[in-house]
Amino acid sequence: MSKFVMMLGLALACLAAQAQTPAAIFSRAPPAMQAYLRAAMDADAIKDPLQRCLAFPDLPGNRWPAGQARAQCEYLFGRSVTTAQVAVLVERKAYAALDALFQGDLERHFPVQGEPSEIIHRDFEIFDGGAESDRLSAAWLDNAPQSAFALAARGRHFSRAAIAARGTAAAAETSDEKMRLMSANAFKALHMLGQAAAREPRLTDAHATSLFLGMLLSEDKVQADALRQGEAVDPACRHLAVAAMRALRPRWGGSYEAMQAYARKLEPYMAARPLVADSMAYLPLDLVDTQLRTEQHAERATFMKPMALALPFHEIYDSLVMNTALANTGDRWEALTFQLQWMRFSVDPFASREAGRNLLNLGEPDAAAVVLTTAYQLDSKDADTQLLLGRAYLRLERYDDAVPQLKAAMTTGATRERALLSLLEVMLVTWQQDQARTYVDMLNAEYPANGEAWHRRVTVLLRSGTTEGVADALEKYLKSPEAAQAHSAERNERARQILAELAGAAAK
């Protein structure tokens, strides 16, 4: 064998990056799932958030209550008051108009005819305890001290400030100063919310937030009074039911029996008020959180799957999808059906990112690029999203789009190794030899245990017209964890044959 022919054969044998013709979208999916998956991707392309959610196909095999999916879409993505709207009206000192905005949505909660709307609660969510929330709610109340809505907004602001002050650590691990600040903000909030409810008893948001604060402060009377007053005006209010169910959890002094009893009390309202069912999700969510260890991802996913089939509530999908991803087991196509529903009911970039990761693993780079673009638009700084989007572009042979994403992912420690490996693949496929040598040198120096990088070094060296260093690279590859994988058996045999050829050539 001539040296030229041997080198050509070695290069072809060692070339890891090979272009593949992509199959039609979802052609690899089980036939029964294909129509659902394509319809979900079509819906995801719709720009209007509400129409996008409504257009999504429902989860195959679901047992959701009638009207539940539509109600979720309208609650999550229907028109609601925005921070920008409030800011404009505050700047104009148009406080009567600001009251009218909230009054209109309160009337939608108590319509003379038609279905009640829960949007009023979304309106108040903009008062989130932050600096802008503080500025706007303070200005509104200062200039309209008799406004029930201004009082409720200021109360909401202080309630969120109380949560922020408390933090997420266990009580025993929370400083006295944090607990003091939490209590101070919570009592300020209760004072404001009490005045708001006195002026407008139909403001169930004030009752529900007071109930939550009573739970936070372990004030049983505050909780009982808030629930009684709220139920007097709307016993089927979603926000009130959620606050009540969360307060009934054992960790807050309640019990699962009490949660079940409250769920039975709410059941008669579900046909007319489907969103009240959201409150019922907190029993299984609490069970999985307290009865299974954090690291029991597969068991948690198995427990949550029937819940996702029973109720389209985003926190259920959050738990199911994250634990499925961390478990890294099970049917990836089935997992994708749940991931797409989480994308439907959420604007969490993690939802799109994990769907994109799964789509890449399933060999669907076209669909992966679409959902990963959404994730990137929601959080352009997330290194995992940058890496995955770059890899999707690589699979689609969109190399100019892939490189900037991969270079961005390369700057973060957690994704640097994988990003370098993908950048090396781009340079090999596009025959940018100098760049390929740069990246493979970086990989071999920084990550000497990475067998894939040593294997690809062989291709880089041979393309440079030399066999020097090839044997060393192959030997390091064969000692790596990658070579120990079952799927590497054929490649390992080729590597040993090449080492034998090199040894034979050297002996001549």
Short mmCIF file of C-alpha atoms in Angstrom, two decimals:
data_model
loop_
_atom_site.label_atom_id
_atom_site.label_comp_id
_atom_site.label_asym_id
_atom_site.label_seq_id
_atom_site.Cartn_x
_atom_site.Cartn_y
_atom_site.Cartn_z
CA MET A 1 0.00 0.00 0.00
CA SER A 2 1.44 3.41 -0.97
CA LYS A 3 1.78 6.07 1.71
CA PHE A 4 -0.72 8.28 -0.17
CA VAL A 5 -3.36 5.53 -0.42
CA MET A 6 -2.84 4.56 3.23
CA MET A 7 -3.25 8.17 4.40
CA LEU A 8 -6.37 8.58 2.28
CA GLY A 9 -7.87 5.44 3.77
CA LEU A 10 -6.98 6.55 7.28
CA ALA A 11 -8.57 9.95 6.72
CA LEU A 12 -11.79 8.43 5.45
CA ALA A 13 -11.86 5.92 8.31
CA CYS A 14 -11.27 8.54 10.98
CA LEU A 15 -13.48 11.31 9.64
CA ALA A 16 -16.13 11.71 12.33
CA ALA A 17 -18.16 14.54 10.83
CA GLN A 18 -20.22 13.38 7.87
CA ALA A 19 -23.11 15.27 6.30
CA GLN A 20 -26.44 13.43 6.36
CA THR A 21 -29.55 14.17 4.38
CA PRO A 22 -32.27 15.08 6.91
CA ALA A 23 -35.45 13.02 6.77
CA ALA A 24 -38.88 14.68 6.51
CA ILE A 25 -39.90 16.26 9.80
CA PHE A 26 -41.09 13.68 12.33
CA SER A 27 -40.88 10.82 9.83
CA ARG A 28 -38.97 8.87 12.49
CA ALA A 29 -41.74 9.31 15.06
CA PRO A 30 -44.24 6.55 15.82
CA PRO A 31 -46.96 6.86 13.14
CA ALA A 32 -49.69 7.50 15.73
CA MET A 33 -47.78 10.55 17.02
CA GLN A 34 -46.80 12.18 13.75
CA ALA A 35 -49.98 14.19 13.14
CA TYR A 36 -49.92 15.50 16.73
CA LEU A 37 -46.27 16.53 16.53
CA ARG A 38 -46.67 18.32 13.20
CA ALA A 39 -49.81 20.11 14.40
CA ALA A 40 -47.98 21.22 17.55
CA MET A 41 -45.12 22.67 15.51
CA ASP A 42 -47.58 24.47 13.22
CA ALA A 43 -49.29 25.97 16.27
CA ASP A 44 -45.96 26.97 17.81
CA ALA A 45 -45.25 29.12 14.74
CA ILE A 46 -48.27 31.36 15.44
CA LYS A 47 -47.09 34.73 16.75
CA ASP A 48 -50.11 35.76 18.81
CA PRO A 49 -49.63 34.03 22.22
CA LEU A 50 -53.32 33.35 22.84
CA GLN A 51 -54.05 32.06 19.34
CA ARG A 52 -50.88 29.96 19.47
CA CYS A 53 -51.99 28.30 22.71
CA LEU A 54 -55.53 27.71 21.42
CA ALA A 55 -54.25 26.21 18.17
CA PHE A 56 -52.09 23.57 19.92
CA PRO A 57 -53.48 20.04 19.75
CA ASP A 58 -54.33 18.63 23.16
CA LEU A 59 -52.11 15.97 24.70
CA PRO A 60 -52.87 12.52 23.21
CA GLY A 61 -54.73 10.30 25.65
CA ASN A 62 -55.60 13.14 28.02
CA ARG A 63 -58.52 13.06 30.46
CA TRP A 64 -58.70 16.81 30.99
CA PRO A 65 -61.97 18.33 32.21
CA ALA A 66 -64.05 19.83 29.40
CA GLY A 67 -62.99 23.37 28.55
CA GLN A 68 -59.85 23.14 30.68
CA ALA A 69 -57.28 23.73 27.92
CA ARG A 70 -59.15 26.74 26.48
CA ALA A 71 -59.56 28.22 29.95
CA GLN A 72 -55.84 27.81 30.63
CA CYS A 73 -54.93 29.52 27.36
CA GLU A 74 -57.27 32.45 28.03
CA TYR A 75 -56.01 32.87 31.59
CA LEU A 76 -52.32 32.64 30.73
CA PHE A 77 -52.28 34.58 27.47
CA GLY A 78 -55.45 36.67 27.33
CA ARG A 79 -55.27 40.44 27.40
CA SER A 80 -54.25 41.77 30.79
CA VAL A 81 -52.95 45.02 32.25
CA THR A 82 -49.22 45.53 31.67
CA THR A 83 -46.55 47.42 33.58
CA ALA A 84 -46.10 49.67 30.55
CA GLN A 85 -49.79 50.64 30.59
CA VAL A 86 -49.67 51.46 34.30
CA ALA A 87 -46.47 53.47 33.87
CA VAL A 88 -47.99 55.61 31.11
CA LEU A 89 -51.11 56.38 33.15
CA VAL A 90 -49.06 57.16 36.27
CA GLU A 91 -46.87 59.54 34.27
CA ARG A 92 -49.99 61.25 32.95
CA LYS A 93 -51.51 61.26 36.44
CA ALA A 94 -54.55 59.60 34.85
CA TYR A 95 -55.55 57.72 37.99
CA ALA A 96 -59.24 57.54 37.14
CA ALA A 97 -58.32 55.83 33.87
CA LEU A 98 -56.03 53.47 35.79
CA ASP A 99 -58.89 52.54 38.12
CA ALA A 100 -61.10 52.00 35.09
CA LEU A 101 -58.63 49.46 33.62
CA PHE A 102 -58.84 47.30 36.73
CA GLN A 103 -62.54 47.92 37.21
CA GLY A 104 -63.19 46.57 33.73
CA ASP A 105 -61.41 43.31 34.47
CA LEU A 106 -63.13 43.01 37.84
CA GLU A 107 -66.47 43.21 36.03
CA ARG A 108 -65.25 40.44 33.71
CA HIS A 109 -64.74 38.34 36.84
CA PHE A 110 -68.41 38.87 37.78
CA PRO A 111 -70.23 39.06 34.42
CA VAL A 112 -73.97 39.48 34.21
CA GLN A 113 -73.90 36.74 31.60
CA GLY A 114 -71.20 34.60 30.03
CA GLU A 115 -68.15 32.92 31.53
CA PRO A 116 -66.28 34.62 34.40
CA SER A 117 -62.70 35.71 33.65
CA GLU A 118 -59.75 35.31 36.02
CA ILE A 119 -57.65 37.94 34.25
CA ILE A 120 -57.96 40.41 37.15
CA HIS A 121 -55.43 38.25 39.02
CA ARG A 122 -52.97 38.46 36.13
CA ASP A 123 -53.40 42.25 36.25
CA PHE A 124 -52.15 42.37 39.83
CA GLU A 125 -49.18 40.09 39.12
CA ILE A 126 -47.28 43.05 37.65
CA PHE A 127 -46.86 44.33 41.23
CA ASP A 128 -44.06 41.90 41.90
CA GLY A 129 -42.13 43.53 44.75
CA GLY A 130 -39.46 45.04 42.51
CA ALA A 131 -38.32 48.64 42.13
CA GLU A 132 -40.79 49.52 39.38
CA SER A 133 -43.61 47.84 41.27
CA ASP A 134 -42.72 49.96 44.31
CA ARG A 135 -42.59 53.20 42.32
CA LEU A 136 -45.85 52.68 40.46
CA SER A 137 -47.94 51.31 43.33
CA ALA A 138 -46.71 54.07 45.68
CA ALA A 139 -47.50 56.82 43.17
CA TRP A 140 -50.95 55.37 42.49
CA LEU A 141 -51.87 55.12 46.16
CA ASP A 142 -50.41 58.54 47.01
CA ASN A 143 -52.60 60.15 44.39
CA ALA A 144 -55.69 57.96 44.80
CA PRO A 145 -55.75 56.95 48.49
CA GLN A 146 -59.41 55.88 48.36
CA SER A 147 -58.94 53.56 45.39
CA ALA A 148 -59.53 49.90 46.24
CA PHE A 149 -57.38 48.94 43.28
CA ALA A 150 -54.49 51.17 44.36
CA LEU A 151 -54.65 49.67 47.85
CA ALA A 152 -54.72 46.15 46.43
CA ALA A 153 -51.78 46.93 44.13
CA ARG A 154 -49.73 48.32 47.02
CA GLY A 155 -50.68 45.31 49.12
CA ARG A 156 -49.61 42.97 46.34
CA HIS A 157 -46.30 44.78 46.11
CA PHE A 158 -45.59 44.37 49.83
CA SER A 159 -46.68 40.71 49.73
CA ARG A 160 -44.10 39.98 47.04
CA ALA A 161 -41.51 41.99 48.95
CA ALA A 162 -42.24 39.79 51.98
CA ILE A 163 -41.57 36.66 49.92
CA ALA A 164 -38.33 38.11 48.59
CA ALA A 165 -37.20 39.04 52.09
CA ARG A 166 -37.96 35.56 53.42
CA GLY A 167 -36.01 33.76 50.69
CA THR A 168 -36.29 30.06 49.92
CA ALA A 169 -34.26 28.54 52.76
CA ALA A 170 -35.89 26.57 55.56
CA ALA A 171 -37.05 28.63 58.54
CA ALA A 172 -34.28 27.23 60.72
CA GLU A 173 -31.72 28.43 58.16
CA THR A 174 -33.23 31.91 57.72
CA SER A 175 -31.74 34.78 59.70
CA ASP A 176 -33.77 36.70 62.28
CA GLU A 177 -33.28 39.85 60.21
CA LYS A 178 -34.82 38.24 57.14
CA MET A 179 -37.75 36.95 59.17
CA ARG A 180 -38.27 40.38 60.69
CA LEU A 181 -38.25 42.06 57.29
CA MET A 182 -40.62 39.44 55.91
CA SER A 183 -43.08 40.01 58.75
CA ALA A 184 -42.89 43.80 58.43
CA ASN A 185 -43.70 43.66 54.72
CA ALA A 186 -46.40 41.04 55.22
CA PHE A 187 -48.23 43.09 57.86
CA LYS A 188 -48.01 46.19 55.66
CA ALA A 189 -49.55 44.14 52.87
CA LEU A 190 -52.35 42.82 55.09
CA HIS A 191 -53.22 46.34 56.18
CA MET A 192 -53.49 47.55 52.57
CA LEU A 193 -55.36 44.47 51.39
CA GLY A 194 -57.85 44.70 54.25
CA GLN A 195 -58.67 48.28 53.27
CA ALA A 196 -58.99 47.27 49.61
CA ALA A 197 -61.44 44.48 50.44
CA ALA A 198 -63.47 46.79 52.68
CA ARG A 199 -63.88 49.25 49.80
CA GLU A 200 -64.53 46.57 47.16
CA PRO A 201 -65.54 43.19 48.69
CA ARG A 202 -65.48 41.53 45.25
CA LEU A 203 -61.70 41.92 45.06
CA THR A 204 -60.95 38.25 45.60
CA ASP A 205 -57.32 38.96 44.76
CA ALA A 206 -57.10 40.86 48.06
CA HIS A 207 -58.72 37.95 49.93
CA ALA A 208 -56.49 35.35 48.26
CA THR A 209 -53.29 37.30 48.87
CA SER A 210 -54.29 37.82 52.52
CA LEU A 211 -54.86 34.09 52.84
CA PHE A 212 -51.39 33.44 51.45
CA LEU A 213 -49.85 35.93 53.87
CA GLY A 214 -51.68 34.29 56.77
CA MET A 215 -50.02 31.04 55.76
CA LEU A 216 -46.62 32.73 55.54
CA LEU A 217 -47.05 34.24 59.03
CA SER A 218 -48.70 31.10 60.51
CA GLU A 219 -51.72 33.25 61.42
CA ASP A 220 -54.69 30.85 61.39
CA LYS A 221 -57.30 33.56 61.99
CA VAL A 222 -56.01 35.66 59.08
CA GLN A 223 -56.30 32.61 56.81
CA ALA A 224 -59.78 31.69 58.01
CA ASP A 225 -61.13 35.23 57.72
CA ALA A 226 -59.68 35.71 54.23
CA LEU A 227 -61.13 32.42 52.97
CA ARG A 228 -64.54 33.11 54.50
CA GLN A 229 -64.72 36.60 53.02
CA GLY A 230 -63.49 35.43 49.61
CA GLU A 231 -65.89 32.49 49.43
CA ALA A 232 -68.75 34.80 50.34
CA VAL A 233 -68.33 36.60 47.03
CA ASP A 234 -66.87 33.86 44.79
CA PRO A 235 -66.32 30.33 46.14
CA ALA A 236 -65.04 29.18 42.73
CA CYS A 237 -62.36 31.84 42.25
CA ARG A 238 -59.22 30.14 40.91
CA HIS A 239 -56.80 32.38 42.78
CA LEU A 240 -58.62 31.94 46.08
CA ALA A 241 -58.83 28.16 45.64
CA VAL A 242 -55.11 27.91 44.85
CA ALA A 243 -54.19 29.98 47.92
CA ALA A 244 -56.48 27.88 50.13
CA MET A 245 -55.15 24.56 48.83
CA ARG A 246 -51.53 25.64 49.29
CA ALA A 247 -52.30 26.68 52.87
CA LEU A 248 -53.81 23.24 53.56
CA ARG A 249 -50.57 21.40 52.78
CA PRO A 250 -49.10 19.44 55.70
CA ARG A 251 -45.95 21.56 55.72
CA TRP A 252 -48.14 24.53 56.70
CA GLY A 253 -50.09 22.71 59.37
CA GLY A 254 -52.78 21.17 57.17
CA SER A 255 -53.20 17.59 55.98
CA TYR A 256 -53.80 15.60 52.82
CA GLU A 257 -57.24 14.70 54.17
CA ALA A 258 -58.07 18.40 54.46
CA MET A 259 -56.82 18.99 50.91
CA GLN A 260 -58.98 16.16 49.60
CA ALA A 261 -62.01 17.46 51.46
CA TYR A 262 -61.51 20.94 49.98
CA ALA A 263 -61.13 19.42 46.50
CA ARG A 264 -64.48 17.65 46.91
CA LYS A 265 -66.01 20.96 47.95
CA LEU A 266 -64.78 22.56 44.72
CA GLU A 267 -65.81 19.76 42.34
CA PRO A 268 -69.37 21.04 41.72
CA TYR A 269 -67.94 24.29 40.30
CA MET A 270 -65.56 22.70 37.80
CA ALA A 271 -67.95 22.46 34.85
CA ALA A 272 -68.67 26.19 34.88
CA ARG A 273 -65.29 27.30 36.27
CA PRO A 274 -62.66 24.88 34.89
CA LEU A 275 -59.69 26.80 36.29
CA VAL A 276 -60.66 25.95 39.84
CA ALA A 277 -59.15 22.54 39.05
CA ASP A 278 -55.68 24.14 39.12
CA SER A 279 -55.87 24.13 42.91
CA MET A 280 -56.23 20.35 42.91
CA ALA A 281 -52.77 19.95 41.37
CA TYR A 282 -51.12 20.94 44.64
CA LEU A 283 -51.91 17.66 46.36
CA PRO A 284 -49.91 15.47 43.92
CA LEU A 285 -47.26 18.18 43.60
CA ASP A 286 -46.80 18.19 47.36
CA LEU A 287 -46.79 14.40 47.53
CA VAL A 288 -44.03 14.07 44.95
CA ASP A 289 -42.05 16.80 46.71
CA THR A 290 -42.28 15.25 50.16
CA GLN A 291 -42.56 11.50 49.57
CA LEU A 292 -39.81 11.06 46.98
CA ARG A 293 -36.21 12.16 47.32
CA THR A 294 -35.00 14.98 45.09
CA GLU A 295 -32.68 12.65 43.17
CA GLN A 296 -35.43 10.10 42.42
CA HIS A 297 -36.06 11.64 39.02
CA ALA A 298 -37.45 8.56 37.26
CA GLU A 299 -39.85 7.83 40.11
CA ARG A 300 -40.98 11.47 40.21
CA ALA A 301 -41.61 11.48 36.46
CA THR A 302 -43.59 8.22 36.69
CA PHE A 303 -45.73 9.67 39.49
CA MET A 304 -46.44 12.92 37.61
CA LYS A 305 -47.34 11.38 34.24
CA PRO A 306 -50.96 10.45 35.17
CA MET A 307 -51.35 13.93 36.66
CA ALA A 308 -50.35 15.52 33.32
CA LEU A 309 -52.95 13.36 31.56
CA ALA A 310 -55.56 14.48 34.09
CA LEU A 311 -54.91 18.24 34.18
CA PRO A 312 -53.19 20.76 31.87
CA PHE A 313 -51.53 22.75 34.66
CA HIS A 314 -48.10 24.18 33.90
CA GLU A 315 -46.54 23.30 37.29
CA ILE A 316 -47.34 19.62 36.66
CA TYR A 317 -45.57 19.77 33.30
CA ASP A 318 -42.69 21.66 34.88
CA SER A 319 -42.13 18.82 37.37
CA LEU A 320 -42.71 16.03 34.84
CA VAL A 321 -40.46 17.43 32.11
CA MET A 322 -37.58 18.39 34.38
CA ASN A 323 -37.54 15.03 36.15
CA THR A 324 -37.83 13.16 32.84
CA ALA A 325 -34.87 15.13 31.47
CA LEU A 326 -32.78 14.50 34.58
CA ALA A 327 -33.68 10.80 34.67
CA ASN A 328 -32.64 10.50 30.99
CA THR A 329 -34.66 7.30 30.63
CA GLY A 330 -37.90 6.24 29.02
CA ASP A 331 -39.54 6.87 25.66
CA ARG A 332 -38.15 10.10 24.17
CA TRP A 333 -41.08 10.49 21.78
CA GLU A 334 -43.56 10.25 24.62
CA ALA A 335 -41.47 12.73 26.60
CA LEU A 336 -41.67 15.11 23.63
CA THR A 337 -45.47 15.09 23.70
CA PHE A 338 -45.37 16.36 27.29
CA GLN A 339 -42.59 18.85 26.54
CA LEU A 340 -44.67 20.40 23.77
CA GLN A 341 -47.60 20.88 26.15
CA TRP A 342 -45.29 22.59 28.65
CA MET A 343 -44.20 24.89 25.83
CA ARG A 344 -47.85 25.54 25.08
CA PHE A 345 -48.76 26.64 28.59
CA SER A 346 -45.50 28.34 29.56
CA VAL A 347 -43.12 31.09 28.52
CA ASP A 348 -40.28 29.46 30.46
CA PRO A 349 -37.19 29.23 28.20
CA PHE A 350 -36.32 25.95 29.91
CA ALA A 351 -39.43 24.37 28.34
CA SER A 352 -38.32 25.20 24.80
CA ARG A 353 -34.70 24.37 25.56
CA GLU A 354 -35.47 20.86 26.81
CA ALA A 355 -37.83 20.18 23.91
CA GLY A 356 -35.04 21.28 21.58
CA ARG A 357 -32.52 19.02 23.31
CA ASN A 358 -34.86 16.06 22.97
CA LEU A 359 -35.57 16.86 19.31
CA LEU A 360 -31.85 16.88 18.57
CA ASN A 361 -31.45 13.50 20.29
CA LEU A 362 -34.37 12.19 18.24
CA GLY A 363 -32.73 13.29 14.99
CA GLU A 364 -35.09 16.20 14.30
CA PRO A 365 -32.78 19.21 13.78
CA ASP A 366 -35.32 21.27 11.81
CA ALA A 367 -37.87 21.22 14.61
CA ALA A 368 -35.09 21.57 17.20
CA ALA A 369 -33.84 24.77 15.58
CA VAL A 370 -37.33 26.26 15.68
CA VAL A 371 -37.99 25.66 19.38
CA LEU A 372 -34.41 26.47 20.38
CA THR A 373 -34.74 29.80 18.59
CA THR A 374 -37.72 30.49 20.84
CA ALA A 375 -35.66 29.55 23.89
CA TYR A 376 -32.85 31.82 22.70
CA GLN A 377 -35.24 34.75 22.21
CA LEU A 378 -36.45 34.26 25.79
CA ASP A 379 -32.93 33.97 27.26
CA SER A 380 -30.08 34.73 24.88
CA LYS A 381 -27.46 34.36 27.64
CA ASP A 382 -28.17 30.73 28.49
CA ALA A 383 -25.10 28.75 27.47
CA ASP A 384 -26.96 25.44 27.09
CA THR A 385 -29.39 27.06 24.66
CA GLN A 386 -26.49 28.57 22.70
CA LEU A 387 -24.80 25.18 22.50
CA LEU A 388 -27.94 23.30 21.47
CA LEU A 389 -28.93 25.89 18.88
CA GLY A 390 -25.41 25.80 17.45
CA ARG A 391 -25.58 22.02 17.23
CA ALA A 392 -28.97 22.18 15.51
CA TYR A 393 -27.55 24.57 12.91
CA LEU A 394 -24.57 22.25 12.49
CA ARG A 395 -26.88 19.31 11.76
CA LEU A 396 -28.73 21.47 9.23
CA GLU A 397 -25.43 22.48 7.58
CA ARG A 398 -26.09 26.11 8.49
CA TYR A 399 -22.49 26.55 9.49
CA ASP A 400 -22.39 30.35 9.44
CA ASP A 401 -25.29 30.36 11.93
CA ALA A 402 -23.75 27.61 14.06
CA VAL A 403 -20.37 29.22 14.71
CA PRO A 404 -21.51 32.34 16.64
CA GLN A 405 -23.71 30.25 18.94
CA LEU A 406 -20.97 27.71 19.59
CA LYS A 407 -18.37 30.40 20.23
CA ALA A 408 -20.72 32.02 22.76
CA ALA A 409 -21.24 28.65 24.49
CA MET A 410 -17.47 28.15 24.52
CA THR A 411 -17.04 31.03 26.98
CA THR A 412 -18.92 29.22 29.77
CA GLY A 413 -17.17 26.48 31.70
CA ALA A 414 -20.09 24.07 31.82
CA THR A 415 -20.53 24.05 28.04
CA ARG A 416 -17.00 24.85 26.83
CA GLU A 417 -15.87 21.27 26.15
CA ARG A 418 -18.98 20.36 24.13
CA ALA A 419 -18.89 23.68 22.28
CA LEU A 420 -15.24 23.19 21.30
CA LEU A 421 -16.02 19.70 20.05
CA SER A 422 -18.88 21.00 17.89
CA LEU A 423 -16.75 23.87 16.58
CA LEU A 424 -14.09 21.32 15.63
CA GLU A 425 -16.76 19.38 13.75
CA VAL A 426 -17.76 22.52 11.82
CA MET A 427 -14.16 23.13 10.81
CA LEU A 428 -13.70 19.52 9.70
CA VAL A 429 -16.87 19.50 7.62
CA THR A 430 -16.03 22.84 6.00
CA TRP A 431 -12.35 21.91 5.54
CA GLN A 432 -11.01 24.86 7.53
CA GLN A 433 -7.80 23.06 8.42
CA ASP A 434 -6.03 25.78 10.42
CA GLN A 435 -9.11 26.42 12.58
CA ALA A 436 -9.60 22.68 13.06
CA ARG A 437 -6.02 22.37 14.30
CA THR A 438 -6.56 25.27 16.72
CA TYR A 439 -9.68 23.74 18.24
CA VAL A 440 -8.34 20.20 18.48
CA ASP A 441 -5.17 21.50 20.18
CA MET A 442 -7.34 23.35 22.72
CA LEU A 443 -9.47 20.25 23.34
CA ASN A 444 -6.52 17.92 23.79
CA ALA A 445 -4.77 20.34 26.15
CA GLU A 446 -7.78 21.28 28.26
CA TYR A 447 -9.68 17.98 28.22
CA PRO A 448 -7.10 15.18 27.86
CA ALA A 449 -9.64 12.54 28.89
CA ASN A 450 -11.96 13.36 25.96
CA GLY A 451 -11.55 10.39 23.62
CA GLU A 452 -13.65 11.92 20.86
CA ALA A 453 -11.20 14.82 20.62
CA TRP A 454 -8.24 12.43 20.29
CA HIS A 455 -10.06 10.47 17.61
CA ARG A 456 -10.74 13.62 15.62
CA ARG A 457 -7.13 14.70 16.03
CA VAL A 458 -6.24 11.83 13.74
CA THR A 459 -8.31 13.34 10.93
CA VAL A 460 -6.77 16.77 11.50
CA LEU A 461 -3.24 15.37 11.36
CA LEU A 462 -3.83 13.24 8.28
CA ARG A 463 -5.38 16.13 6.43
CA SER A 464 -2.21 18.07 7.20
CA GLY A 465 -0.27 15.43 5.31
CA THR A 466 1.45 13.81 8.28
CA THR A 467 1.18 10.63 10.30
CA GLU A 468 3.27 12.05 13.11
CA GLY A 469 1.24 11.97 16.33
CA VAL A 470 -1.49 9.72 14.85
CA ALA A 471 -0.47 6.63 16.82
CA ASP A 472 -0.29 8.60 20.07
CA ALA A 473 -3.77 10.07 19.45
CA LEU A 474 -5.26 6.66 18.65
CA GLU A 475 -3.73 5.08 21.73
CA LYS A 476 -5.16 7.83 23.92
CA TYR A 477 -8.53 7.41 22.25
CA LEU A 478 -8.52 3.65 22.91
CA LYS A 479 -7.88 4.27 26.62
CA SER A 480 -10.73 6.79 26.89
CA PRO A 481 -14.27 6.28 28.27
CA GLU A 482 -15.67 6.85 24.75
CA ALA A 483 -13.86 3.76 23.46
CA ALA A 484 -15.43 1.68 26.23
CA GLN A 485 -18.93 2.35 24.90
CA ALA A 486 -20.62 -0.55 23.15
CA HIS A 487 -21.38 1.51 20.03
CA SER A 488 -17.65 2.23 19.58
CA ALA A 489 -16.68 -1.39 18.86
CA GLU A 490 -16.39 -0.97 15.09
CA ARG A 491 -14.48 2.30 15.39
CA ASN A 492 -12.14 0.73 17.94
CA GLU A 493 -11.36 -2.12 15.56
CA ARG A 494 -10.54 0.38 12.80
CA ALA A 495 -8.26 2.27 15.20
CA ARG A 496 -6.36 -0.92 16.05
CA GLN A 497 -6.00 -1.76 12.36
CA ILE A 498 -4.59 1.70 11.70
CA LEU A 499 -2.11 1.33 14.56
CA ALA A 500 -1.00 -1.99 13.04
CA GLU A 501 -0.61 -0.37 9.59
CA LEU A 502 1.45 2.44 11.11
CA ALA A 503 3.65 0.00 12.99
CA GLY A 504 4.15 -2.05 9.84
CA ALA A 505 5.03 1.04 7.80
CA ALA A 506 7.50 2.16 10.46
CA ALA A 507 9.23 -1.23 10.44
CA LYS A 508 9.98 -1.08 6.73
#
